mmCIF file of C-alpha atoms in Angstrom:
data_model
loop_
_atom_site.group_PDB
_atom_site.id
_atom_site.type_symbol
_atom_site.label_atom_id
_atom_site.label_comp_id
_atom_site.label_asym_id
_atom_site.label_seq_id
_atom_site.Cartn_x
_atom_site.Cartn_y
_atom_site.Cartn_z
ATOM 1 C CA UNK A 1 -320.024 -1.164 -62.161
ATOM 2 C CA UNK A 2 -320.128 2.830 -62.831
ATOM 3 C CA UNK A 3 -323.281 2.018 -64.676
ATOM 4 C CA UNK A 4 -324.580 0.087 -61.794
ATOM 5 C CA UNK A 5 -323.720 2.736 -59.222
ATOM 6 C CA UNK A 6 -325.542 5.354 -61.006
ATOM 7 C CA UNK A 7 -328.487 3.280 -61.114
ATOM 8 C CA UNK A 8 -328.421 2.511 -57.784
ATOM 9 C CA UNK A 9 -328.028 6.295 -57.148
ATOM 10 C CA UNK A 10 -330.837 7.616 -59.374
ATOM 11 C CA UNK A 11 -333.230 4.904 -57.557
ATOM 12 C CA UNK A 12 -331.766 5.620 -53.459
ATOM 13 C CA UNK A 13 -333.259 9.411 -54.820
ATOM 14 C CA UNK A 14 -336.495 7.929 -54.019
ATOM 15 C CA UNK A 15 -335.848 6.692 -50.261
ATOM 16 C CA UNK A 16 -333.915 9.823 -49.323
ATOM 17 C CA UNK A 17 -336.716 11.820 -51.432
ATOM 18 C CA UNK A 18 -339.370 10.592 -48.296
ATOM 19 C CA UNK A 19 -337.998 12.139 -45.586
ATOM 20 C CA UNK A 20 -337.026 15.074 -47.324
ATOM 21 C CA UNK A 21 -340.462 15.607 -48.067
ATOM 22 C CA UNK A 22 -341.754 15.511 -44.360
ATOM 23 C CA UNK A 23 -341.054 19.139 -43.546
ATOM 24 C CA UNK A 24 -342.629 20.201 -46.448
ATOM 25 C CA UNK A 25 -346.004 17.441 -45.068
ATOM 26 C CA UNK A 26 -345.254 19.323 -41.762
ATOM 27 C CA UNK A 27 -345.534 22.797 -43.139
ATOM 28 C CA UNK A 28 -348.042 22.442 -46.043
ATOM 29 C CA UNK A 29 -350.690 20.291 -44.586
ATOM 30 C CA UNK A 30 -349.774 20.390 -40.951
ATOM 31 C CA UNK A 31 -349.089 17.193 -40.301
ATOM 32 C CA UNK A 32 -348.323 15.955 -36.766
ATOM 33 C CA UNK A 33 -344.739 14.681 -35.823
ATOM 34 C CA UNK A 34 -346.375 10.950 -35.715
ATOM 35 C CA UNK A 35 -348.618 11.713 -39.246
ATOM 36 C CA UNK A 36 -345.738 13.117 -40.732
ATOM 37 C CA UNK A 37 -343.277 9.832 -39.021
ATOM 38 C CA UNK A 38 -346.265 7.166 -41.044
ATOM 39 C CA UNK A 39 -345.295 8.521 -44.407
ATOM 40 C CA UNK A 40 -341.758 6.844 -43.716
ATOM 41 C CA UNK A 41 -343.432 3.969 -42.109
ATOM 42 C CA UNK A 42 -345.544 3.771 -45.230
ATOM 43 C CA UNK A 43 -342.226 3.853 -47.318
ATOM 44 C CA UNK A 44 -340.613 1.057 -45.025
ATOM 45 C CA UNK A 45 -342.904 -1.291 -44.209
ATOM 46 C CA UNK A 46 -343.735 -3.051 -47.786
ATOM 47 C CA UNK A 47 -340.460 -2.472 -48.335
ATOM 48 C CA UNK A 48 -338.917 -4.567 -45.081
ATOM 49 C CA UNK A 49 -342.171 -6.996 -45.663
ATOM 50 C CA UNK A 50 -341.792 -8.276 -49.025
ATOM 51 C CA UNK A 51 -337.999 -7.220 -49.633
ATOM 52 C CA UNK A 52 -336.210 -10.523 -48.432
ATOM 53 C CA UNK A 53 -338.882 -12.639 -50.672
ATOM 54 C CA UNK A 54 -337.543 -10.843 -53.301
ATOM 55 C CA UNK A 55 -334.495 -11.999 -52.428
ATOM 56 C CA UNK A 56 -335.552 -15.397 -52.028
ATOM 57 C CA UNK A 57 -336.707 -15.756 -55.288
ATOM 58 C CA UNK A 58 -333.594 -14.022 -56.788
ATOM 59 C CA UNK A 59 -331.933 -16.998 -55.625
ATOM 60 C CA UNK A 60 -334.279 -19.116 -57.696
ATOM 61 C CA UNK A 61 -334.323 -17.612 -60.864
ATOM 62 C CA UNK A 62 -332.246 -14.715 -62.182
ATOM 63 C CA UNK A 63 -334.699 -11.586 -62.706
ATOM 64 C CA UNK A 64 -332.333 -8.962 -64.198
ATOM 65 C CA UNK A 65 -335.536 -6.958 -65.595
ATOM 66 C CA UNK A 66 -336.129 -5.741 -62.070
ATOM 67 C CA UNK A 67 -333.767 -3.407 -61.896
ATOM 68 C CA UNK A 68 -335.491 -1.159 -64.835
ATOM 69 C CA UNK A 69 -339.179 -2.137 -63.811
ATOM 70 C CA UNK A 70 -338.229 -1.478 -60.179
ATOM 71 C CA UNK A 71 -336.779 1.518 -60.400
ATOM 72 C CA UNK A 72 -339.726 3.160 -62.497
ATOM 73 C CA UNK A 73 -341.736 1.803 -59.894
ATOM 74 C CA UNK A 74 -340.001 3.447 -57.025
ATOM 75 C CA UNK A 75 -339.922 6.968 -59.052
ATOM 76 C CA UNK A 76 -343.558 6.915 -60.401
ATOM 77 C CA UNK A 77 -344.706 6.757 -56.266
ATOM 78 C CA UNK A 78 -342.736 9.801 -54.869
ATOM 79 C CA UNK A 79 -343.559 11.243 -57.831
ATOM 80 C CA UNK A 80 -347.439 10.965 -56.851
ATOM 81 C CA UNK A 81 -347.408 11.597 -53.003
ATOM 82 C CA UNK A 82 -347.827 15.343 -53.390
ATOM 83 C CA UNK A 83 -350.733 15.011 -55.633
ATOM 84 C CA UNK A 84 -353.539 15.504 -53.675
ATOM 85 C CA UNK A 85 -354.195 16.486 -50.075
ATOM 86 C CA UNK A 86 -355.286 13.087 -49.271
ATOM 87 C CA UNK A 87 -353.322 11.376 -45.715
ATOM 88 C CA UNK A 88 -354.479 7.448 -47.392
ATOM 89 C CA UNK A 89 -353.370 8.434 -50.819
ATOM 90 C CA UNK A 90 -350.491 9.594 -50.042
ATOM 91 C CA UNK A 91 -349.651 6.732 -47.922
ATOM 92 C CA UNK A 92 -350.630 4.379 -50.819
ATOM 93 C CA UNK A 93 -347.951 6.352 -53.087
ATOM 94 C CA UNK A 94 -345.225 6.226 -50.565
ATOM 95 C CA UNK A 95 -345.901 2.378 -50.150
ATOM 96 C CA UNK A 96 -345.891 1.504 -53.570
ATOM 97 C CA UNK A 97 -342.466 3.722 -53.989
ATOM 98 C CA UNK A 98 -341.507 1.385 -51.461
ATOM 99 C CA UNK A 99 -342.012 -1.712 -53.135
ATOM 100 C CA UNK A 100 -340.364 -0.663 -56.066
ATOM 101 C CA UNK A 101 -337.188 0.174 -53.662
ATOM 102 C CA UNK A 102 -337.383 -3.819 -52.336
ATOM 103 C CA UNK A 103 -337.683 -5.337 -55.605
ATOM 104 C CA UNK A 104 -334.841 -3.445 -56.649
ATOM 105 C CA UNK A 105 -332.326 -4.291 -53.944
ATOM 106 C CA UNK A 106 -331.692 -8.052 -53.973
ATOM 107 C CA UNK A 107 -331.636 -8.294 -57.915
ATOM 108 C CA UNK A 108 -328.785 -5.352 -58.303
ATOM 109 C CA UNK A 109 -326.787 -6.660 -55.381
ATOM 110 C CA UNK A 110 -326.494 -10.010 -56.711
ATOM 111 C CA UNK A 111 -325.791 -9.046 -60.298
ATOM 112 C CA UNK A 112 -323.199 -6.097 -58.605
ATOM 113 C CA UNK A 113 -321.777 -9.325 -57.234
ATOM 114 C CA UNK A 114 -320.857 -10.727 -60.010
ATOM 115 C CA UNK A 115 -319.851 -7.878 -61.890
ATOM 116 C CA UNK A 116 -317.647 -6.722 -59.171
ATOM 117 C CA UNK A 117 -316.281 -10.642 -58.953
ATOM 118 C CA UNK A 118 -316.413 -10.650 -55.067
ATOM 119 C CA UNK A 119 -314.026 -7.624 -55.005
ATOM 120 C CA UNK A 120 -315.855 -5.247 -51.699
ATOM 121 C CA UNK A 121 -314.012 -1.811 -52.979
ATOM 122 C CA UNK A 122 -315.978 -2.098 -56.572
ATOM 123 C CA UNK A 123 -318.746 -3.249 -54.084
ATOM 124 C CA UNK A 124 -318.395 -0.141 -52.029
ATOM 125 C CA UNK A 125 -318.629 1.929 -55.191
ATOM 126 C CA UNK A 126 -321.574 0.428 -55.595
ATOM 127 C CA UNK A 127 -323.001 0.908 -52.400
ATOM 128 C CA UNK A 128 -321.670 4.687 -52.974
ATOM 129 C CA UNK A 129 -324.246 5.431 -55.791
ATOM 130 C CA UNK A 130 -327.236 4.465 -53.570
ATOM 131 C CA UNK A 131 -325.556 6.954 -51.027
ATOM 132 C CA UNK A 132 -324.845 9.820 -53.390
ATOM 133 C CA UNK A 133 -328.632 9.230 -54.298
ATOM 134 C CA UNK A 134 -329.711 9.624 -50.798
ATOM 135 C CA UNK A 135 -327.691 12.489 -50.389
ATOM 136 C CA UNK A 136 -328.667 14.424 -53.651
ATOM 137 C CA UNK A 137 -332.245 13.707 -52.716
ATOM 138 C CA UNK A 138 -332.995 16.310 -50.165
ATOM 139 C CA UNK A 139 -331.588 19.284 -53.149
ATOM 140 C CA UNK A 140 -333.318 17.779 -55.694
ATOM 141 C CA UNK A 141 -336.830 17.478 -53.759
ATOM 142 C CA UNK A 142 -335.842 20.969 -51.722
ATOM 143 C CA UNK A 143 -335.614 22.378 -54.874
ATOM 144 C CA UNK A 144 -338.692 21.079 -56.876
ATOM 145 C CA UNK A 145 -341.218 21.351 -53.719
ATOM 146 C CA UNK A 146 -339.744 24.814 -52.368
ATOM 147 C CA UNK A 147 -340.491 26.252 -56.025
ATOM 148 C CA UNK A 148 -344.044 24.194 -56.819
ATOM 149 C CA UNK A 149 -345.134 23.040 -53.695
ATOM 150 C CA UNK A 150 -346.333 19.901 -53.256
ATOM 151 C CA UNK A 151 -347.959 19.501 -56.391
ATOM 152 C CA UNK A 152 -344.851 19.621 -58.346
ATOM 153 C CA UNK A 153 -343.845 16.467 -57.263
ATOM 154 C CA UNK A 154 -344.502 14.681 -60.528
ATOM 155 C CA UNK A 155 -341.002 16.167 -61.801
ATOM 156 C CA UNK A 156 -339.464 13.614 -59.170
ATOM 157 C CA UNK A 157 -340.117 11.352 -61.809
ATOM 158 C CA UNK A 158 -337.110 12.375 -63.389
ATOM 159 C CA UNK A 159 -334.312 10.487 -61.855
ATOM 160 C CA UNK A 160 -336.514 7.013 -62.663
ATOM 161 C CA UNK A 161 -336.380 7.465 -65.896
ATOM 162 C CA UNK A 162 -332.889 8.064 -65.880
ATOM 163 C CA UNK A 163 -332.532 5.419 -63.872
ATOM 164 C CA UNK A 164 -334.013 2.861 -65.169
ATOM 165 C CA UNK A 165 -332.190 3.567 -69.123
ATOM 166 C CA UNK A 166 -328.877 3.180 -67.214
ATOM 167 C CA UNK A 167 -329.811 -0.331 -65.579
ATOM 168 C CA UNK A 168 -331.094 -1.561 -69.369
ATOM 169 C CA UNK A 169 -327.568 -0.446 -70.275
ATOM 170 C CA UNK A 170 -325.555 -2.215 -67.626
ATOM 171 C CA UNK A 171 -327.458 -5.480 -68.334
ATOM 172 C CA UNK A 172 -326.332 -5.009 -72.026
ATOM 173 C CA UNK A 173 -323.059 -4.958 -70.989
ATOM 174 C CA UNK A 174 -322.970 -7.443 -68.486
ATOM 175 C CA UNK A 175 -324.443 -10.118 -71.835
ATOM 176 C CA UNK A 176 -321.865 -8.777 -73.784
ATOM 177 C CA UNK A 177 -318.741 -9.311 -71.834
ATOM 178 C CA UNK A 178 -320.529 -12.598 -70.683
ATOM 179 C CA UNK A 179 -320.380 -13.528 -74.500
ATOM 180 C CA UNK A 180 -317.001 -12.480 -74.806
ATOM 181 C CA UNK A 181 -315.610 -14.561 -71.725
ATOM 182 C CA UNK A 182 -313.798 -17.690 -72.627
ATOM 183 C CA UNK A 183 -315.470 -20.954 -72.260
ATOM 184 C CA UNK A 184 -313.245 -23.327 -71.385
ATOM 185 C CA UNK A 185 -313.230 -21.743 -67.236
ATOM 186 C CA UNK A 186 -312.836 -24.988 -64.837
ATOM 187 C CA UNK A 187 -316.038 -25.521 -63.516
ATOM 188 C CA UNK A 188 -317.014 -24.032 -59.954
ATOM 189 C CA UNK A 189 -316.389 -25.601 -56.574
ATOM 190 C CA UNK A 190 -319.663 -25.214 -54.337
ATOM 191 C CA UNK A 191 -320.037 -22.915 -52.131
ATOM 192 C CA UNK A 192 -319.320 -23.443 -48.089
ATOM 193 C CA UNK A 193 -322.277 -23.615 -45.519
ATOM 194 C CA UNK A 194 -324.687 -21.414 -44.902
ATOM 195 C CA UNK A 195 -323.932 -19.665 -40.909
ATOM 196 C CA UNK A 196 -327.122 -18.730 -40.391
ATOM 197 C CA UNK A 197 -326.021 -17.565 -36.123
ATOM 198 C CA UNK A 198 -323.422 -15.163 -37.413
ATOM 199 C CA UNK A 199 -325.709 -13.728 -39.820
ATOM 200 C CA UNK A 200 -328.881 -13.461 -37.464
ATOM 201 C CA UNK A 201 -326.295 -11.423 -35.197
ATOM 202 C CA UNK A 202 -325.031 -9.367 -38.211
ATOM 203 C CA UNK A 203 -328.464 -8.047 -39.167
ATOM 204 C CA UNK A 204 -329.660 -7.114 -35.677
ATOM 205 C CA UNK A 205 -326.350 -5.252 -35.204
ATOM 206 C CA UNK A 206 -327.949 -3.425 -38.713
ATOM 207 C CA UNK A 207 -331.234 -3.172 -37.518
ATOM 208 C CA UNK A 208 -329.598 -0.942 -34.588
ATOM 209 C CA UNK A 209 -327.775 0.913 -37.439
ATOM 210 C CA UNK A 210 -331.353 1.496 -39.413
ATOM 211 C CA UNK A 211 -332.871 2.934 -36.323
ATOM 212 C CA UNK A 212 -330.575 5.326 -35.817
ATOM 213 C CA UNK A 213 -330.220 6.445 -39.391
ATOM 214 C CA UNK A 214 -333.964 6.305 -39.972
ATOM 215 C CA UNK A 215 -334.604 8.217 -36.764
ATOM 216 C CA UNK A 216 -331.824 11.145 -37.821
ATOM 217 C CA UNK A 217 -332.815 11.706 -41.515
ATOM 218 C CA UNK A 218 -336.436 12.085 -40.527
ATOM 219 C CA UNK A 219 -336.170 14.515 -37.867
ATOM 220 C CA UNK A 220 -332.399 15.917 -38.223
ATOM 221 C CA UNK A 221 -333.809 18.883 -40.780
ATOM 222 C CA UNK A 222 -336.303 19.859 -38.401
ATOM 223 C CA UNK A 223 -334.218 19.389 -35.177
ATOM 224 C CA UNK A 224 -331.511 21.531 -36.896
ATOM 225 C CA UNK A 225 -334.065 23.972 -37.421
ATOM 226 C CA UNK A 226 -334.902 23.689 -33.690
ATOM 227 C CA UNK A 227 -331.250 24.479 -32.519
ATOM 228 C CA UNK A 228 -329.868 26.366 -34.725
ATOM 229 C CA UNK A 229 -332.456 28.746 -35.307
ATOM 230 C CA UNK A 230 -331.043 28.788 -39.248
ATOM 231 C CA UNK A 231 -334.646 28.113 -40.553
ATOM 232 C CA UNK A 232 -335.466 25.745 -43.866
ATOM 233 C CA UNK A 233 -331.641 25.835 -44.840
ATOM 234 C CA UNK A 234 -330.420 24.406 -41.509
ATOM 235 C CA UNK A 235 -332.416 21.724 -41.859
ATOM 236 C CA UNK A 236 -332.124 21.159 -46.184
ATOM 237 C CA UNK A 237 -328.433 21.340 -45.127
ATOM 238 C CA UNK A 238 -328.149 18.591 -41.905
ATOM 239 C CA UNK A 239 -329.975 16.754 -44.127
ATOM 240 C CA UNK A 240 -327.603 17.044 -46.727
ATOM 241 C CA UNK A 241 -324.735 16.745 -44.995
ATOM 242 C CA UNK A 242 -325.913 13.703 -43.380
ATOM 243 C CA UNK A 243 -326.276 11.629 -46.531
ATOM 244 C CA UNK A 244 -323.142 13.713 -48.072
ATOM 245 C CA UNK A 245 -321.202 12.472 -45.413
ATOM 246 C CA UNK A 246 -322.189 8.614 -46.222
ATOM 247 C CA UNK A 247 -321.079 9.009 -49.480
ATOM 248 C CA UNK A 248 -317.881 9.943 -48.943
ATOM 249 C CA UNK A 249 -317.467 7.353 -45.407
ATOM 250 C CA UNK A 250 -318.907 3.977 -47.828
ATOM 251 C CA UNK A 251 -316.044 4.194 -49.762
ATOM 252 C CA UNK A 252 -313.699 4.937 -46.973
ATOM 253 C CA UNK A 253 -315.409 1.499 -45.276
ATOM 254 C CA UNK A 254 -314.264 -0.305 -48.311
ATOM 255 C CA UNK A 255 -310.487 0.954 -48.158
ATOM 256 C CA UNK A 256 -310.010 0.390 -44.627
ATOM 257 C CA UNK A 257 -311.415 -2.787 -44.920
ATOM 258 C CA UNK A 258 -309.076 -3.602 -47.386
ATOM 259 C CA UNK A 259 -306.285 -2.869 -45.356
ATOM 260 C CA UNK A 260 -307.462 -3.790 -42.034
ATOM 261 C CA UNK A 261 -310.014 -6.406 -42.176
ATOM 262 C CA UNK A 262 -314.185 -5.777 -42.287
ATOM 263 C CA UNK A 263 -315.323 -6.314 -38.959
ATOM 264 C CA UNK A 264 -312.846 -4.405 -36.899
ATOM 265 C CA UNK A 265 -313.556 -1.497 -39.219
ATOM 266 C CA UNK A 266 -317.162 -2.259 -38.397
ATOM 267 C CA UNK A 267 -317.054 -2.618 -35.142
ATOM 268 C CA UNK A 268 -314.976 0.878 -34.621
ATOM 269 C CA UNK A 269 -317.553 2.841 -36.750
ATOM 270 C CA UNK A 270 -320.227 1.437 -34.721
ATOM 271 C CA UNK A 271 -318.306 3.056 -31.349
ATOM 272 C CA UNK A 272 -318.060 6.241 -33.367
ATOM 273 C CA UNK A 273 -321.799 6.380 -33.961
ATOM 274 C CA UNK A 274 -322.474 6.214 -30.248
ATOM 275 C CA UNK A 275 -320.444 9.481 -29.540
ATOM 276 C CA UNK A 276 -321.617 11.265 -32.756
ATOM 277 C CA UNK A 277 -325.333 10.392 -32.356
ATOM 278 C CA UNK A 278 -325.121 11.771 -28.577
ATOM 279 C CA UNK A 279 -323.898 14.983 -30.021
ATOM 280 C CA UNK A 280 -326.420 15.966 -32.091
ATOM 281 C CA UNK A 281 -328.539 15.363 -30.104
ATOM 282 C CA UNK A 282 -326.579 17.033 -26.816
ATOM 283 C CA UNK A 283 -324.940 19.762 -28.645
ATOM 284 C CA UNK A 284 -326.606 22.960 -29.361
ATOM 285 C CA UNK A 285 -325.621 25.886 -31.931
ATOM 286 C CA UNK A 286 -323.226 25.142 -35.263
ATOM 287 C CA UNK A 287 -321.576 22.550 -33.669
ATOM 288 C CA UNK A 288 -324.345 20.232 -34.517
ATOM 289 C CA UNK A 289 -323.440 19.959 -38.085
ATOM 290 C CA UNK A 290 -319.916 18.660 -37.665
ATOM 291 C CA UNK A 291 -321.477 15.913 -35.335
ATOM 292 C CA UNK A 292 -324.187 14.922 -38.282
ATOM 293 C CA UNK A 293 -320.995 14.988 -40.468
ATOM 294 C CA UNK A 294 -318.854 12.217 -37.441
ATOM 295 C CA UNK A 295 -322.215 10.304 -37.495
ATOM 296 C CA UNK A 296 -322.622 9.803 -40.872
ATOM 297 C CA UNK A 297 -318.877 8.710 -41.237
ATOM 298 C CA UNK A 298 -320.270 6.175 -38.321
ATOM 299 C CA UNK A 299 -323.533 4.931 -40.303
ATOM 300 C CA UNK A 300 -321.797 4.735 -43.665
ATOM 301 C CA UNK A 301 -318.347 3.441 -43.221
ATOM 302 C CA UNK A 302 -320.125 -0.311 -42.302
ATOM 303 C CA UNK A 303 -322.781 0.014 -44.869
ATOM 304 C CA UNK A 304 -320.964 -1.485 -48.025
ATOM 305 C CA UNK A 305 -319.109 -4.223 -45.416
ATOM 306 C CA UNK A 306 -322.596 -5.446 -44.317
ATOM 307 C CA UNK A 307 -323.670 -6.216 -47.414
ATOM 308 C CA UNK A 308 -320.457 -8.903 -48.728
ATOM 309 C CA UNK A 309 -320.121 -9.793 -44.899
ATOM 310 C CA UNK A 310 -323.850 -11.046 -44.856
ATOM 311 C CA UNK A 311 -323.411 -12.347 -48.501
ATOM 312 C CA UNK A 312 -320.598 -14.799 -47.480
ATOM 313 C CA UNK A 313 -322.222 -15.639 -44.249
ATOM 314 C CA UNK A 314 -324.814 -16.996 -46.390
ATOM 315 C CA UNK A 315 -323.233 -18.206 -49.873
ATOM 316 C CA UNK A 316 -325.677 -20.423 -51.205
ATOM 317 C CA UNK A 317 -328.238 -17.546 -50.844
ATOM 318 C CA UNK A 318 -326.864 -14.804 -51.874
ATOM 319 C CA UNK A 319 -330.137 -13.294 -52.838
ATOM 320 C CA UNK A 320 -331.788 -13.737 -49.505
ATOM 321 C CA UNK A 321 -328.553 -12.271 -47.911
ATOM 322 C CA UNK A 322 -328.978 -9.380 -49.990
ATOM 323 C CA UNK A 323 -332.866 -8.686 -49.298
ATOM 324 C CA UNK A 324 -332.189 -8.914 -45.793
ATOM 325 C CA UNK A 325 -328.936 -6.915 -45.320
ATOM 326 C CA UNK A 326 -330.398 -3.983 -47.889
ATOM 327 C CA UNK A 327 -333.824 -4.409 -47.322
ATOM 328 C CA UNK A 328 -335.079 -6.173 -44.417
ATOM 329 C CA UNK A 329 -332.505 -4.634 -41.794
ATOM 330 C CA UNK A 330 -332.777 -1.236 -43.502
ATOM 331 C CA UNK A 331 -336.070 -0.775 -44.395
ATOM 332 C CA UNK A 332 -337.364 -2.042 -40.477
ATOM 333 C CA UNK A 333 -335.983 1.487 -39.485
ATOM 334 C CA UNK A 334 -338.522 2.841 -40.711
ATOM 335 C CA UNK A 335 -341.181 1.378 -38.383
ATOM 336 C CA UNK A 336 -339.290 2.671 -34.932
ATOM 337 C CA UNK A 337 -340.048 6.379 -36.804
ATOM 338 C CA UNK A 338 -343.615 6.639 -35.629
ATOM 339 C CA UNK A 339 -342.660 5.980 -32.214
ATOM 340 C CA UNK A 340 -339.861 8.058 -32.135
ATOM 341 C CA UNK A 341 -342.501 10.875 -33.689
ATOM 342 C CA UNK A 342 -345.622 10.531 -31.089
ATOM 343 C CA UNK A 343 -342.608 10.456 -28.588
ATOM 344 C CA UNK A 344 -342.131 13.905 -29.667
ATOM 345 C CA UNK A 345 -345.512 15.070 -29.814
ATOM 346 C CA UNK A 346 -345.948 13.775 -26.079
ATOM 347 C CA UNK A 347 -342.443 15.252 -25.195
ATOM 348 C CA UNK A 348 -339.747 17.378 -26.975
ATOM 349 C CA UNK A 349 -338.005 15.848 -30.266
ATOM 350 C CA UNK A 350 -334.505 16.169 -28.471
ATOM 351 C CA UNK A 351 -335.915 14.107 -25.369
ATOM 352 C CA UNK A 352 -337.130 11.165 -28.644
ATOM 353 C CA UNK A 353 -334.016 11.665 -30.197
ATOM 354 C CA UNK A 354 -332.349 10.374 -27.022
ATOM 355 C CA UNK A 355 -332.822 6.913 -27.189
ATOM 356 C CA UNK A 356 -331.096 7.011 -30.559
ATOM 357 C CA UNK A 357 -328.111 7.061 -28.655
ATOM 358 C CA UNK A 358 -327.931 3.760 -27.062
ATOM 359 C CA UNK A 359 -328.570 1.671 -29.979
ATOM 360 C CA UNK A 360 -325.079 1.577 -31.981
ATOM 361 C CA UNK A 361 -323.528 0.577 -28.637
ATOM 362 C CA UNK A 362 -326.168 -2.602 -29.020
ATOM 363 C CA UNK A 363 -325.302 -3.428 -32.725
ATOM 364 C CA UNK A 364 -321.634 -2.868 -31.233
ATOM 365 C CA UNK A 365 -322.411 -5.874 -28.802
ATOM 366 C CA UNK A 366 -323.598 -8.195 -31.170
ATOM 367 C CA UNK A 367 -320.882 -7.747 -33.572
ATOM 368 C CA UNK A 368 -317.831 -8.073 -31.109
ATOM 369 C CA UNK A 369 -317.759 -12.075 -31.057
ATOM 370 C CA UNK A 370 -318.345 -12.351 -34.463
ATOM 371 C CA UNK A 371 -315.632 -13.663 -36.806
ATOM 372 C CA UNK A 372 -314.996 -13.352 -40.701
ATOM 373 C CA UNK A 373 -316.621 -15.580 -42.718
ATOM 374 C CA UNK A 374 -313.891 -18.585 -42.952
ATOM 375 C CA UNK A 375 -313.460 -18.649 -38.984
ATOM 376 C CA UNK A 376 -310.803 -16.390 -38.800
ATOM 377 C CA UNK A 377 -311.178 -12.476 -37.781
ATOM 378 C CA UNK A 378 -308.457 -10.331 -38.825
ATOM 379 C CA UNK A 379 -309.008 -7.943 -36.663
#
């Protein structure tokens, strides 16, 4: 599992690593809100497109060679998108970074599933790599782009070639203890239904959840720029701080679901997101930071529980739970973003930041009559 989460980690890099890179598209080639808003579409929309057949045919066939391919895939696009001054190329990059993201997903959630044998606080440290990726991904590109510019993004390659020699190593030990487990197990029972209602209601409460986040860690760097008046390190560090902040909360979500059932801890960090997101964007001054911090707490905490809720909501297809609830759900953020961005050309990004607000209190709505998988809610 370690070597699983810091896979995970080095290949999240890559989808934090887009919008981290928009201020510097902003400021370097003076891209629009909206322009800037497509590279993330770019990023996402492959990604949400092909990410649950991926899943699909996970559930066919076991592709554990993914993970490494994948992940090289992912790096070797960011890597490219500051090559060049080109708006199509770019896009192209960004796109195929994207589809190395999906193909990754499904694969290393189903074999973390097995590794972690169903138990969602090893799943949550899983989940908790991808999130220390995301947050280490505004540094890491603040720190190779602020020095090189642009065209130093080929050193982004970095982290996926890290990456992708720890998945090859967490295979290898996945055959080996495989090898070493005793044969004579009593065979397994099949799994329960498919509920294909509560599931359908589980990922639009998440595609609520990707909206928001989406919306935030595109524009939250230059918004805290905006109202703070703290210049490039405002916004590096609400950036930051907002995937920082989701590290620490996914692993919290698996504790407290441990101890008081998934979907009432779901349900509550969904009501915290509402209040959080309306602070920053409400709030002026310093106090906008410790509001990024409460809404990250309120997009994290949930994101580890989503994934083994939808995956036993839909047992025989685990795969196709996993596409959807990492990819599909997630990834669709990304296509509100160029809305949200011509909204601020046309307006002010506070007034497009606004309807941000609303949208946990949706996803809250949809989750409140649902019930653990098993017909019982603990909560």
């Amino acid at each position: 599992m370690l070597l699983l989460a810091l896979g995970h980690a080095c290949v999240d890099v890559y989808q934090g690593a887009v919008a981290a890179l928009v201020p510097f598209f902003v400021a370097e080639r003076a891209y629009t809100y909206a322009a800037a808003s497509g590279i993330v579409l770019a990023a996402s929309l492959l990604s949400s497109v092909v990410q649950p057949l991926f899943g699909a045919l996970t559930d066919k066939w076991a592709m554990p060679w993914l993970l490494p391919v994948s992940t090289l895939v992912g790096g070797t696009g960011v890597a490219l998108a500051g090559v060049g001054g080109d708006y199509a190329l770019t896009l192209l990059a960004v796109a195929v970074s994207g589809i190395g993201v999906a193909a990754y997903h499904p694969e290393a959630a189903r074999v973390a599933r097995r590794a972690s044998r169903g138990s969602h606080t090893a799943m949550s440290w899983f989940s908790l790599g991808g999130n220390l990726g995301f947050a280490t991904a505004p540094l890491l590109t603040a720190a190779v782009v602020a020095t090189g510019g642009l065209g130093a993004s080929p050193l982004l390659v970095v982290p996926a070639l890290a990456g992708a020699a720890l998945c090859v190593a967490a295979l290898r030990g996945i055959r080996v203890a495989d090898a070493a487990a005793p044969k004579n197990a009593a065979p397994a029972q099949p799994p329960p239904a498919d509920d294909w209602p509560s599931f359908l209601r589980l990922s639009g409460a998440i595609v609520c959840r990707s909206i928001v986040f989406t919306g935030l860690s595109t524009f939250v760097s230059l918004y805290a720029r905006q109202r703070t008046g703290g210049g490039e390190v405002a916004g590096t560090a609400a950036l930051f701080v907002l995937y920082l902040g989701g590290a620490v909360g996914t692993v919290a979500g698996g504790r407290l679901a441990a101890r008081h059932g998934r979907l009432p801890v779901v349900r509550w960090s969904y009501a915290l997101t509402v209040l959080a997101v309306a602070g920053v964007v409400l709030v002026p001054g310093p106090a906008l930071f410790l509001f990024v911090v409460l809404a990250s707490a309120g997009l994290y905490v949930p994101f580890s529980l989503h994934i083994t809720l939808g995956q036993d909501y839909l047992p025989r297809r685990i795969g196709t739970a996993s596409g959807v609830t990492l990819g599909l759900t997630v990834s669709i953020g990304g296509l509100a973003s160029p809305l949200v961005g011509a909204l601020a050309d046309t307006t002010s990004l506070g007034l497009a930041l606004t309807p941000l607000i609303a949208l946990p209190a949706v996803g809250w709505l949809l989750l409140r009559t649902l019930r653990e998988p098993g017909g019982t809610d603990p909560g």
